[in-house]
Short mmCIF file of C-alpha atoms in Angstrom, two decimals:
data_model
loop_
_atom_site.label_atom_id
_atom_site.label_comp_id
_atom_site.label_asym_id
_atom_site.label_seq_id
_atom_site.Cartn_x
_atom_site.Cartn_y
_atom_site.Cartn_z
CA MET D 454 0.00 0.00 0.00
CA LEU D 455 1.16 3.59 -0.61
CA GLN D 456 2.35 5.44 2.53
CA GLY D 457 3.76 8.82 3.54
CA ASN D 458 3.69 11.49 0.84
CA ALA D 459 3.17 8.99 -1.99
CA MET D 460 1.54 10.37 -5.14
CA VAL D 461 0.13 8.59 -8.16
CA ARG D 462 -0.05 10.85 -11.21
CA VAL D 463 -1.80 9.79 -14.43
CA THR D 464 -1.51 11.86 -17.59
CA ASP D 465 -3.25 11.07 -20.88
CA LYS D 466 -6.16 12.07 -23.13
CA VAL D 467 -9.27 9.87 -22.95
CA LYS D 468 -12.63 10.75 -24.49
CA ALA D 469 -14.65 9.72 -21.44
CA THR D 470 -15.59 11.25 -18.09
CA ALA D 471 -13.77 10.08 -14.96
CA GLU D 472 -16.66 8.05 -13.58
CA ASN D 473 -16.79 6.01 -16.81
CA VAL D 474 -13.15 4.78 -16.96
CA GLU D 475 -11.17 2.12 -15.16
CA LEU D 476 -7.50 2.20 -14.06
CA GLU D 477 -5.89 -1.10 -15.07
CA TYR D 478 -2.40 -2.37 -14.05
CA ARG D 479 -0.87 -4.60 -16.75
CA GLY D 480 2.11 -6.09 -14.83
CA SER D 481 2.33 -9.71 -13.74
CA SER D 482 1.02 -8.92 -10.23
CA PRO D 483 0.05 -5.63 -8.50
CA PRO D 484 2.85 -4.63 -6.06
CA ALA D 485 2.36 -3.10 -2.58
CA VAL D 486 4.75 -0.19 -1.95
CA SER D 487 5.56 1.98 1.08
CA ARG D 488 7.52 4.82 -0.57
CA PRO D 489 7.04 7.35 -3.42
CA THR D 490 6.54 5.27 -6.55
CA THR D 491 6.31 5.97 -10.25
CA VAL D 492 3.64 3.79 -11.92
CA SER D 493 3.94 3.11 -15.66
CA ALA D 494 2.22 0.85 -18.18
CA VAL D 495 -1.19 2.30 -17.22
CA CYS D 496 -4.17 1.85 -19.55
CA LEU D 497 -7.27 4.02 -19.30
CA ARG D 498 -10.08 2.10 -20.94
CA PRO D 499 -13.48 3.80 -21.46
CA ARG D 500 -16.67 1.77 -20.99
CA MET D 501 -18.39 1.97 -24.39
CA CYS D 502 -22.15 1.99 -24.74
CA ALA D 503 -21.70 -0.25 -27.79
CA ASP D 504 -20.93 -3.08 -25.35
CA PHE D 505 -24.01 -2.41 -23.19
CA GLN D 506 -26.78 -5.01 -23.66
CA GLY D 507 -29.36 -3.66 -21.22
CA CYS D 508 -31.64 -1.56 -23.51
CA LEU D 509 -34.66 -3.76 -22.77
CA PRO D 510 -37.44 -4.21 -23.64
CA ALA D 511 -36.83 -3.12 -27.23
CA PHE D 512 -40.24 -1.47 -27.58
CA LYS D 513 -39.32 0.89 -24.71
CA TRP D 514 -35.59 1.52 -25.24
CA ARG D 515 -33.17 1.76 -28.17
CA PRO D 516 -29.34 1.83 -27.96
CA LYS D 517 -27.64 5.21 -28.38
CA ALA D 518 -25.53 5.55 -31.52
CA SER D 519 -22.41 6.36 -29.50
CA GLY D 520 -21.12 7.31 -26.07
CA THR D 521 -19.78 5.77 -22.90
CA GLY D 522 -21.46 4.38 -19.83
CA LEU D 523 -22.85 1.27 -18.13
CA THR D 524 -26.44 2.14 -17.25
CA LEU D 525 -29.80 2.33 -18.96
CA GLU D 526 -29.86 6.14 -18.57
CA GLU D 527 -26.37 6.61 -20.07
CA CYS D 528 -26.57 4.21 -23.03
CA CYS D 529 -30.23 4.04 -24.06
CA ASP D 530 -32.82 6.46 -25.46
CA PRO D 531 -36.52 5.99 -24.64
CA VAL D 532 -38.89 4.93 -27.43
CA LEU D 533 -41.81 7.38 -27.01
CA CYS D 534 -45.29 6.96 -28.41
CA LYS D 535 -45.44 10.63 -29.46
CA ASP D 536 -42.35 10.15 -31.65
CA GLU D 537 -43.30 6.75 -33.10
CA LEU D 538 -47.01 7.41 -33.87
CA LEU D 539 -46.71 10.63 -35.86
CA ASP D 540 -50.42 10.56 -36.76
CA GLY D 541 -51.40 9.88 -33.15
CA CYS D 542 -54.08 7.32 -32.31
CA SER D 543 -56.00 7.17 -35.56
CA PRO D 544 -58.70 6.84 -36.57
CA SER D 545 -59.84 8.88 -33.56
CA THR D 546 -63.27 7.24 -33.60
CA GLN D 547 -61.66 3.84 -32.94
CA TRP D 548 -58.60 4.71 -30.84
CA LYS D 549 -57.79 7.33 -28.23
CA PRO D 550 -54.43 8.24 -26.69
CA ALA D 551 -53.52 6.66 -23.37
CA ALA D 552 -53.64 9.16 -20.50
CA ASP D 553 -49.84 9.37 -20.47
CA PHE D 554 -49.39 9.27 -24.27
CA ASP D 555 -46.83 12.13 -24.43
CA LYS D 556 -44.57 10.38 -21.89
CA ARG D 557 -45.57 6.75 -22.56
CA GLN D 558 -42.97 4.39 -24.00
CA GLY D 559 -44.03 2.24 -26.95
CA ASN D 560 -44.02 1.94 -30.72
CA THR D 561 -47.42 0.54 -31.76
CA ARG D 562 -51.01 1.64 -31.61
CA GLU D 563 -51.83 -1.24 -29.26
CA ARG D 564 -49.16 -0.15 -26.75
CA CYS D 565 -49.78 3.58 -26.98
CA CYS D 566 -53.54 3.91 -27.44
CA MET D 567 -56.81 2.70 -25.94
CA ALA D 568 -59.16 0.80 -28.23
CA GLN D 569 -62.71 2.14 -28.40
CA VAL D 570 -64.96 -0.89 -28.86
CA CYS D 571 -68.46 -0.60 -30.29
CA THR D 572 -71.15 -0.73 -27.58
CA GLU D 573 -74.86 -1.31 -27.82
CA ASP D 574 -75.46 2.24 -26.49
CA ILE D 575 -74.25 3.67 -29.80
CA CYS D 576 -77.10 1.90 -31.59
CA SER D 577 -79.68 2.49 -28.83
CA SER D 578 -82.10 4.59 -30.87
CA GLY D 579 -84.85 3.01 -32.88
CA LYS D 580 -83.03 3.94 -36.08
CA TYR D 581 -80.15 1.51 -35.74
CA THR D 582 -79.30 -2.03 -34.68
CA PRO D 583 -75.81 -3.29 -33.68
CA LYS D 584 -73.69 -4.87 -36.40
CA LYS D 585 -73.00 -8.58 -36.01
CA GLY D 586 -69.48 -9.47 -34.89
CA THR D 587 -67.13 -9.24 -31.90
CA GLY D 588 -64.29 -6.83 -31.23
CA LEU D 589 -65.63 -4.20 -33.64
CA LEU D 590 -63.97 -0.82 -33.10
CA GLY D 591 -65.81 2.48 -33.32
CA THR D 592 -67.80 5.19 -31.57
CA THR D 593 -70.13 6.21 -34.39
CA GLU D 594 -73.32 4.79 -35.78
CA GLU D 595 -71.65 4.37 -39.19
CA GLU D 596 -68.96 2.12 -37.70
CA CYS D 597 -71.06 0.13 -35.24
CA CYS D 598 -74.65 -0.02 -36.49
CA ASP D 599 -76.87 -1.19 -39.35
CA LYS D 600 -79.70 1.16 -40.37
CA LEU D 601 -83.39 0.41 -39.77
CA PHE D 602 -86.07 1.86 -42.09
CA CYS D 603 -89.67 2.79 -41.28
CA SER D 604 -90.78 1.06 -44.47
CA SER D 605 -89.97 -2.27 -42.83
CA TYR D 606 -92.42 -1.56 -39.95
CA PRO D 607 -95.83 -0.89 -41.58
CA GLY D 608 -97.92 -1.37 -38.40
CA VAL D 609 -95.88 0.67 -35.96
CA CYS D 610 -98.19 3.73 -35.78
CA ASP D 611 -101.22 4.03 -33.46
CA PRO D 612 -103.81 6.18 -35.30
CA LYS D 613 -105.10 7.46 -31.94
CA ARG D 614 -101.77 9.20 -31.24
CA GLY D 615 -100.73 10.30 -34.71
CA GLU D 616 -100.61 9.56 -38.41
CA ARG D 617 -97.80 7.74 -40.18
CA LEU D 618 -95.07 9.94 -41.68
CA PRO D 619 -93.96 9.39 -45.30
CA ASP D 620 -91.50 6.49 -45.65
CA VAL D 621 -89.42 8.61 -48.05
CA LEU D 622 -88.01 12.03 -47.12
CA GLU D 623 -88.15 15.09 -49.37
CA ASP D 624 -84.60 14.46 -50.59
CA GLY D 625 -85.58 10.96 -51.74
CA SER D 626 -83.79 9.06 -48.98
CA PRO D 627 -85.65 6.45 -46.89
CA ARG D 628 -86.84 7.52 -43.42
CA LEU D 629 -84.79 5.92 -40.65
CA GLY D 630 -86.59 4.27 -37.76
CA SER D 631 -88.40 1.28 -36.32
CA THR D 632 -90.55 2.84 -33.58
CA GLU D 633 -93.63 5.01 -33.33
CA ILE D 634 -91.61 8.09 -32.39
CA ASP D 635 -89.41 7.72 -35.49
CA CYS D 636 -92.09 6.87 -38.04
CA CYS D 637 -95.26 8.62 -36.80
CA ASP D 638 -96.45 12.21 -36.21
CA VAL D 639 -96.68 12.10 -32.37
CA SER D 640 -95.88 14.47 -29.47
CA LYS D 641 -92.22 14.04 -28.50
CA CYS D 642 -90.62 14.72 -25.12
CA GLU D 643 -87.64 16.33 -26.85
CA ASP D 644 -89.98 19.20 -27.86
CA PHE D 645 -91.47 19.65 -24.36
CA LYS D 646 -90.28 22.64 -22.22
CA CYS D 647 -89.62 21.40 -18.67
CA THR D 648 -88.63 24.87 -17.38
CA ALA D 649 -91.98 26.44 -18.24
CA PRO D 650 -93.56 28.55 -15.41
CA GLU D 651 -96.26 25.94 -14.96
CA GLY D 652 -93.62 23.59 -13.51
CA LYS D 653 -92.97 25.96 -10.52
CA GLY D 654 -89.22 25.35 -10.72
CA LEU D 655 -89.59 21.71 -9.66
CA TRP D 656 -88.56 20.17 -13.00
CA LYS D 657 -85.56 20.22 -15.34
CA ASN D 658 -84.85 18.98 -18.86
CA LYS D 659 -83.54 15.43 -19.22
CA GLU D 660 -80.01 15.15 -20.51
CA LYS D 661 -81.31 13.16 -23.49
CA PRO D 662 -85.10 13.51 -23.69
CA SER D 663 -86.80 10.71 -25.59
CA GLY D 664 -90.11 8.99 -25.97
CA ILE D 665 -93.70 10.07 -26.52
CA GLY D 666 -95.27 12.51 -24.08
CA GLU D 667 -96.43 16.05 -23.30
CA THR D 668 -96.42 16.22 -19.47
CA PHE D 669 -93.81 17.12 -16.83
CA GLU D 670 -94.02 13.64 -15.30
CA LYS D 671 -93.34 11.82 -18.57
CA CYS D 672 -90.77 14.11 -20.15
CA CYS D 673 -88.78 15.78 -17.33
CA ASP D 674 -86.47 15.00 -14.41
CA GLU D 675 -87.16 16.27 -10.91
CA ALA D 676 -85.04 19.32 -9.96
CA PHE D 677 -83.21 19.03 -6.61
CA CYS D 678 -81.47 21.73 -4.62
CA LYS D 679 -78.25 19.64 -4.50
CA ASP D 680 -77.76 20.33 -8.22
CA LEU D 681 -78.00 24.13 -7.88
CA SER D 682 -74.97 26.44 -7.89
CA CYS D 683 -75.57 29.06 -5.18
CA GLU D 684 -73.80 32.44 -5.04
CA ASN D 685 -70.71 32.37 -2.78
CA MET D 686 -70.80 28.59 -3.02
CA THR D 687 -68.09 28.03 -0.40
CA LYS D 688 -70.28 29.56 2.33
CA TYR D 689 -73.77 28.84 1.04
CA GLY D 690 -75.09 25.80 -0.80
CA PRO D 691 -77.90 23.29 -1.27
CA GLU D 692 -79.18 21.00 1.46
CA GLU D 693 -76.60 18.25 1.98
CA SER D 694 -79.33 15.61 1.98
CA GLY D 695 -80.41 16.71 -1.49
CA SER D 696 -84.00 15.77 -0.67
CA GLU D 697 -85.48 19.25 -1.13
CA ARG D 698 -86.74 20.07 -4.59
CA GLY D 699 -86.15 23.36 -6.31
CA SER D 700 -84.10 25.18 -8.94
CA SER D 701 -83.60 28.72 -7.54
CA PRO D 702 -81.44 30.24 -4.74
CA ALA D 703 -84.56 31.28 -2.86
CA GLN D 704 -85.72 27.65 -2.74
CA CYS D 705 -82.41 25.97 -2.03
CA CYS D 706 -79.42 27.87 -0.58
CA LYS D 707 -78.42 27.28 3.07
CA PRO D 708 -75.32 28.38 5.11
CA ARG D 709 -72.27 26.06 5.28
CA HIS D 710 -70.26 25.86 8.52
CA CYS D 711 -66.61 24.86 9.00
CA LYS D 712 -67.60 22.59 11.91
CA ASP D 713 -69.26 20.33 9.32
CA TYR D 714 -66.26 20.39 6.94
CA GLU D 715 -63.56 17.70 6.66
CA CYS D 716 -60.13 18.96 5.58
CA SER D 717 -58.96 17.45 2.28
CA LYS D 718 -55.49 16.39 3.52
CA SER D 719 -54.26 14.56 6.60
CA THR D 720 -51.78 17.43 7.06
CA LEU D 721 -54.61 19.81 8.03
CA ARG D 722 -56.97 20.20 11.00
CA VAL D 723 -60.28 22.11 11.26
CA LEU D 724 -60.25 25.55 12.93
CA VAL D 725 -62.52 25.89 15.96
CA GLY D 726 -65.64 28.06 16.00
CA ASP D 727 -69.25 26.94 15.57
CA ASP D 728 -70.22 30.07 13.61
CA ARG D 729 -67.26 30.07 11.18
CA LEU D 730 -68.64 29.91 7.61
CA GLY D 731 -66.85 28.02 4.86
CA SER D 732 -66.35 24.76 3.00
CA THR D 733 -62.74 24.93 1.75
CA ASP D 734 -59.30 24.24 3.24
CA SER D 735 -58.36 27.93 3.09
CA GLU D 736 -61.46 28.98 5.04
CA CYS D 737 -61.62 26.19 7.59
CA CYS D 738 -58.22 24.48 8.05
CA THR D 739 -54.70 25.03 9.37
CA LEU D 740 -51.50 22.96 9.19
CA LYS D 741 -50.74 20.13 11.61
CA ARG D 742 -47.29 20.07 13.27
CA CYS D 743 -44.44 17.56 12.92
CA GLU D 744 -44.30 16.90 16.67
CA ASP D 745 -47.57 14.96 16.24
CA TYR D 746 -46.26 12.85 13.33
CA GLN D 747 -44.35 9.54 13.33
CA CYS D 748 -42.27 8.66 10.25
CA SER D 749 -43.97 5.91 8.24
CA LYS D 750 -40.96 3.53 8.17
CA PRO D 751 -38.23 3.97 10.83
CA THR D 752 -35.80 1.89 8.72
CA GLN D 753 -36.13 4.34 5.83
CA PHE D 754 -36.72 7.69 7.55
CA GLU D 755 -35.34 9.69 10.50
CA LYS D 756 -37.50 12.30 12.18
CA LEU D 757 -36.37 15.90 11.82
CA PRO D 758 -36.20 18.18 14.90
CA THR D 759 -39.70 19.32 15.82
CA ILE D 760 -38.40 22.89 16.30
CA GLU D 761 -36.83 24.85 13.43
CA GLU D 762 -35.21 28.27 13.29
CA THR D 763 -36.56 31.03 11.01
CA LYS D 764 -34.43 33.49 9.02
CA ASP D 765 -34.99 35.99 11.83
CA GLY D 766 -33.53 33.60 14.41
CA LEU D 767 -36.86 32.65 15.97
CA GLN D 768 -37.51 29.05 17.01
CA VAL D 769 -40.90 27.77 15.86
CA ALA D 770 -42.69 24.43 15.69
CA ARG D 771 -42.00 22.64 12.41
CA ALA D 772 -45.18 22.54 10.31
CA GLY D 773 -46.15 19.36 8.43
CA TYR D 774 -47.66 15.94 8.72
CA SER D 775 -45.85 13.72 6.17
CA ASP D 776 -42.52 11.97 5.59
CA GLU D 777 -41.48 14.68 3.16
CA GLU D 778 -42.11 17.50 5.68
CA CYS D 779 -41.11 15.89 8.97
CA CYS D 780 -38.49 13.23 8.17
CA THR D 781 -35.16 12.83 6.37
CA PRO D 782 -34.67 9.76 4.16
CA LYS D 783 -31.92 7.08 4.34
CA TYR D 784 -30.72 5.86 0.93
CA CYS D 785 -29.19 2.74 -0.61
CA LYS D 786 -26.10 3.29 -2.82
CA ASN D 787 -26.71 3.50 -6.53
CA PHE D 788 -26.95 -0.07 -7.80
CA PHE D 789 -27.28 -1.19 -11.41
CA CYS D 790 -30.85 -2.48 -11.57
CA SER D 791 -31.59 -2.20 -15.29
CA SER D 792 -33.68 -5.19 -16.31
CA THR D 793 -37.18 -6.03 -17.44
CA LYS D 794 -37.69 -7.74 -14.06
CA TRP D 795 -36.09 -5.18 -11.76
CA THR D 796 -36.25 -1.40 -11.62
CA ALA D 797 -33.82 0.95 -9.93
CA ARG D 798 -34.75 3.15 -7.02
CA LYS D 799 -33.30 6.64 -7.22
CA TRP D 800 -30.62 7.17 -4.61
CA PRO D 801 -28.23 10.18 -4.17
CA GLU D 802 -24.59 9.44 -5.01
CA ASP D 803 -23.38 10.03 -1.40
CA ASP D 804 -25.83 7.61 0.25
CA LYS D 805 -24.06 5.27 2.74
CA THR D 806 -26.64 2.50 3.10
CA LEU D 807 -25.11 -0.91 2.36
CA GLY D 808 -26.52 -2.91 -0.52
CA GLY D 809 -25.31 -4.79 -3.57
CA THR D 810 -28.08 -7.10 -4.72
CA PHE D 811 -31.31 -6.73 -6.60
CA GLU D 812 -33.23 -7.65 -3.45
CA GLU D 813 -31.54 -4.97 -1.31
CA CYS D 814 -31.44 -2.05 -3.71
CA CYS D 815 -34.03 -2.63 -6.45
CA ASP D 816 -37.78 -2.99 -6.81
CA GLU D 817 -39.32 -6.04 -8.39
CA VAL D 818 -41.28 -5.43 -11.58
CA SER D 819 -44.31 -7.63 -10.95
CA CYS D 820 -46.35 -9.01 -13.80
CA SER D 821 -49.44 -8.29 -11.72
CA ASP D 822 -48.79 -4.58 -12.44
CA TYR D 823 -48.33 -5.15 -16.18
CA ASN D 824 -51.15 -4.84 -18.67
CA CYS D 825 -50.69 -7.22 -21.57
CA THR D 826 -51.17 -5.85 -25.07
CA THR D 827 -54.95 -5.45 -25.76
CA ASP D 828 -55.81 -5.62 -22.01
CA TYR D 829 -57.31 -2.14 -22.15
CA ASP D 830 -59.30 -2.24 -18.91
CA GLY D 831 -56.51 -3.75 -16.80
CA ASP D 832 -58.46 -6.83 -15.65
CA GLY D 833 -55.75 -9.23 -16.82
CA ILE D 834 -57.72 -10.46 -19.84
CA GLY D 835 -57.07 -9.13 -23.34
CA THR D 836 -58.04 -10.24 -26.79
CA MET D 837 -54.44 -11.22 -27.72
CA TYR D 838 -53.02 -12.13 -24.30
CA ASP D 839 -54.06 -13.16 -20.79
CA ARG D 840 -51.86 -12.11 -17.87
CA LYS D 841 -50.11 -15.01 -16.08
CA LYS D 842 -51.51 -15.63 -12.61
CA ASP D 843 -49.33 -15.73 -9.49
CA SER D 844 -49.51 -18.76 -7.21
CA LYS D 845 -48.00 -19.80 -3.88
CA ALA D 846 -45.21 -21.56 -5.78
CA MET D 847 -44.56 -18.94 -8.46
CA ARG D 848 -44.69 -15.13 -8.54
CA TRP D 849 -44.18 -13.87 -12.10
CA LEU D 850 -41.77 -10.98 -12.63
CA GLY D 851 -41.39 -8.89 -15.77
CA SER D 852 -42.63 -6.02 -17.91
CA THR D 853 -43.11 -7.59 -21.35
CA ASP D 854 -45.72 -9.74 -23.06
CA GLU D 855 -43.20 -12.55 -23.36
CA GLU D 856 -42.53 -12.66 -19.60
CA CYS D 857 -45.98 -11.90 -18.22
CA CYS D 858 -48.60 -13.04 -20.70
CA GLU D 859 -50.05 -16.18 -22.27
CA PRO D 860 -50.71 -15.62 -25.99
CA LYS D 861 -54.09 -16.34 -27.59
CA LEU D 862 -53.75 -17.85 -31.06
CA CYS D 863 -56.19 -17.01 -33.84
CA SER D 864 -55.84 -20.64 -34.93
CA LYS D 865 -57.80 -21.63 -31.80
CA TYR D 866 -60.56 -19.05 -32.31
CA THR D 867 -63.66 -19.69 -34.44
CA THR D 868 -66.20 -17.04 -35.37
CA GLN D 869 -69.89 -17.48 -34.62
CA PHE D 870 -70.72 -15.74 -37.90
CA PRO D 871 -68.99 -17.82 -40.62
CA THR D 872 -71.10 -16.29 -43.39
CA LYS D 873 -69.92 -12.77 -42.48
CA TRP D 874 -66.21 -13.37 -41.83
CA THR D 875 -63.34 -15.25 -43.53
CA ARG D 876 -60.17 -16.28 -41.67
CA LYS D 877 -57.08 -14.13 -42.27
CA GLY D 878 -54.08 -15.75 -43.91
CA ALA D 879 -50.95 -16.73 -42.00
CA GLN D 880 -48.40 -13.99 -41.31
CA ALA D 881 -44.71 -14.54 -41.83
CA GLY D 882 -42.38 -15.11 -38.89
CA GLU D 883 -44.89 -15.50 -36.05
CA PRO D 884 -48.38 -16.86 -35.36
CA ARG D 885 -51.32 -14.48 -35.63
CA LEU D 886 -52.69 -13.50 -32.20
CA GLY D 887 -56.28 -12.70 -31.30
CA SER D 888 -59.63 -13.93 -30.03
CA THR D 889 -62.11 -11.70 -31.89
CA ASP D 890 -63.56 -11.60 -35.37
CA SER D 891 -61.82 -8.32 -36.24
CA GLU D 892 -58.38 -9.67 -35.21
CA CYS D 893 -58.58 -13.13 -36.76
CA TYR D 894 -60.93 -12.66 -39.70
CA ASP D 895 -61.57 -10.32 -42.61
CA PRO D 896 -65.16 -9.17 -43.25
CA VAL D 897 -67.12 -10.69 -46.14
CA PHE D 898 -69.41 -8.18 -47.90
CA CYS D 899 -72.53 -8.83 -49.89
CA LYS D 900 -71.08 -6.81 -52.80
CA ASP D 901 -68.82 -9.79 -53.54
CA PHE D 902 -71.67 -12.38 -53.43
CA CYS D 903 -72.66 -13.80 -56.82
CA GLY D 904 -75.49 -16.17 -55.94
CA CYS D 905 -78.51 -13.86 -56.17
CA LYS D 906 -79.11 -14.37 -59.89
CA GLU D 907 -79.18 -18.17 -59.56
CA ALA D 908 -81.77 -17.81 -56.80
CA GLY D 909 -83.93 -15.60 -59.01
CA LYS D 910 -83.20 -12.53 -56.95
CA GLN D 911 -81.13 -9.37 -57.12
CA LEU D 912 -78.33 -8.00 -54.92
CA ILE D 913 -79.67 -5.72 -52.15
CA LYS D 914 -79.08 -1.98 -52.45
CA ALA D 915 -76.84 -1.80 -49.34
CA ALA D 916 -74.55 -4.61 -50.51
CA THR D 917 -71.44 -2.41 -50.34
CA ASP D 918 -71.64 -1.92 -46.56
CA LEU D 919 -73.55 -5.05 -45.46
CA GLN D 920 -71.67 -8.19 -44.40
CA GLY D 921 -72.82 -11.55 -45.66
CA SER D 922 -72.33 -14.38 -48.13
CA THR D 923 -75.74 -16.10 -48.43
CA VAL D 924 -78.93 -15.53 -50.39
CA GLU D 925 -80.77 -14.74 -47.16
CA GLU D 926 -78.29 -12.05 -46.15
CA CYS D 927 -77.50 -10.45 -49.49
CA CYS D 928 -80.44 -10.86 -51.89
CA GLU D 929 -83.90 -9.40 -52.31
CA ALA D 930 -86.75 -9.96 -54.69
CA VAL D 931 -86.28 -8.46 -58.13
CA GLY D 932 -87.80 -4.97 -58.22
CA GLU D 933 -88.02 -4.75 -54.38
CA THR D 934 -87.17 -1.33 -52.92
CA GLU D 935 -86.60 -0.13 -49.36
#
């Protein structure tokens, strides 16, 4: 070992920062010396990012073109959805950006966007019926619904309530509908005024009025004080019970007292005073003090002094009621945790806590926190993958489909509508994944059906947009019109 006034001096030019180089002795064996020594044959070797293999998974990270280092942050660039999907999540009627799209890592629509699946609500009016098929994407009637025409419902009108409207509109197009309100001249709730003086302020318009009617009871919702916005809302408001009916300040507004208010954060307490008006933190609350708080984990935090000194030299009680305000953290040294199964905690460089294993210094990346591709609602079940389930014997770790998910093969899925769908061909390099018609099949349209003439019929007018491949689905009698 070097003793006394020993000095080791290294002089050279290396294109790397000091923390990214190693000092290597190339003699037969490193000597131990006790006097001033000149060391020669020294090699400064930079750690090149080209040798780093930790940019994983590939859909989240890509290797930097050059540079030095030995960590994910130094040698890898993030793959961001906003840079990979230049057109965003399109079409917007079928896909919408994930909440964290601008910061989310990924390179495909399935990883960066949320699928918008057709629901029956879209086709809830009497003018449409849901298209046949599973996994259909869309939020519009054009994408999700087939049209219904009044001409197909000749007996829908009740002459006592109104006459039948013409089946063909003035522009020559067929009238859409299948119900009395669509096809007949009747009184509609959508035309009824619920705020008329006769209602005495006790009624309000429905969000989506529908149906036949011309009375408050049939066409309107009851108006409750709880839905009213009073002036100076923080000190006056509707009855908390919401049972009183009304739609004006004179009918509904009552004083609000701080004694009935609950502060929004655990760091606050309610100010005393039965007559104090208010319903916000600023009106009714004050900070708790650190002397009343215990750090959440003694092994990770130390409590700060409960008294602190101000800039003026005064000693005051330390305000706060959280680890961040009342405690100082203890840190583990920076440990290389880059992996798809482990993630690094962020520690300051001068932390003295001992640790040198994944278990001591890193956080597990649990598959239970990972949403497989196409698992849009996070319940563990997607159309292409199902998340692996933990057991007493096995707890799955990872952050990729390959580690955390069981694939669903299109080859094991069969449509319930074989006349409307045809199986997609094999794709090169890997099996096709999916468990819905839209993923595993291509639609079959009536426009491509050639059997109507042999059956003595003609192709229906809507053949371009209608799915089918049988006489029943695609043909109509010669000369028949909608």
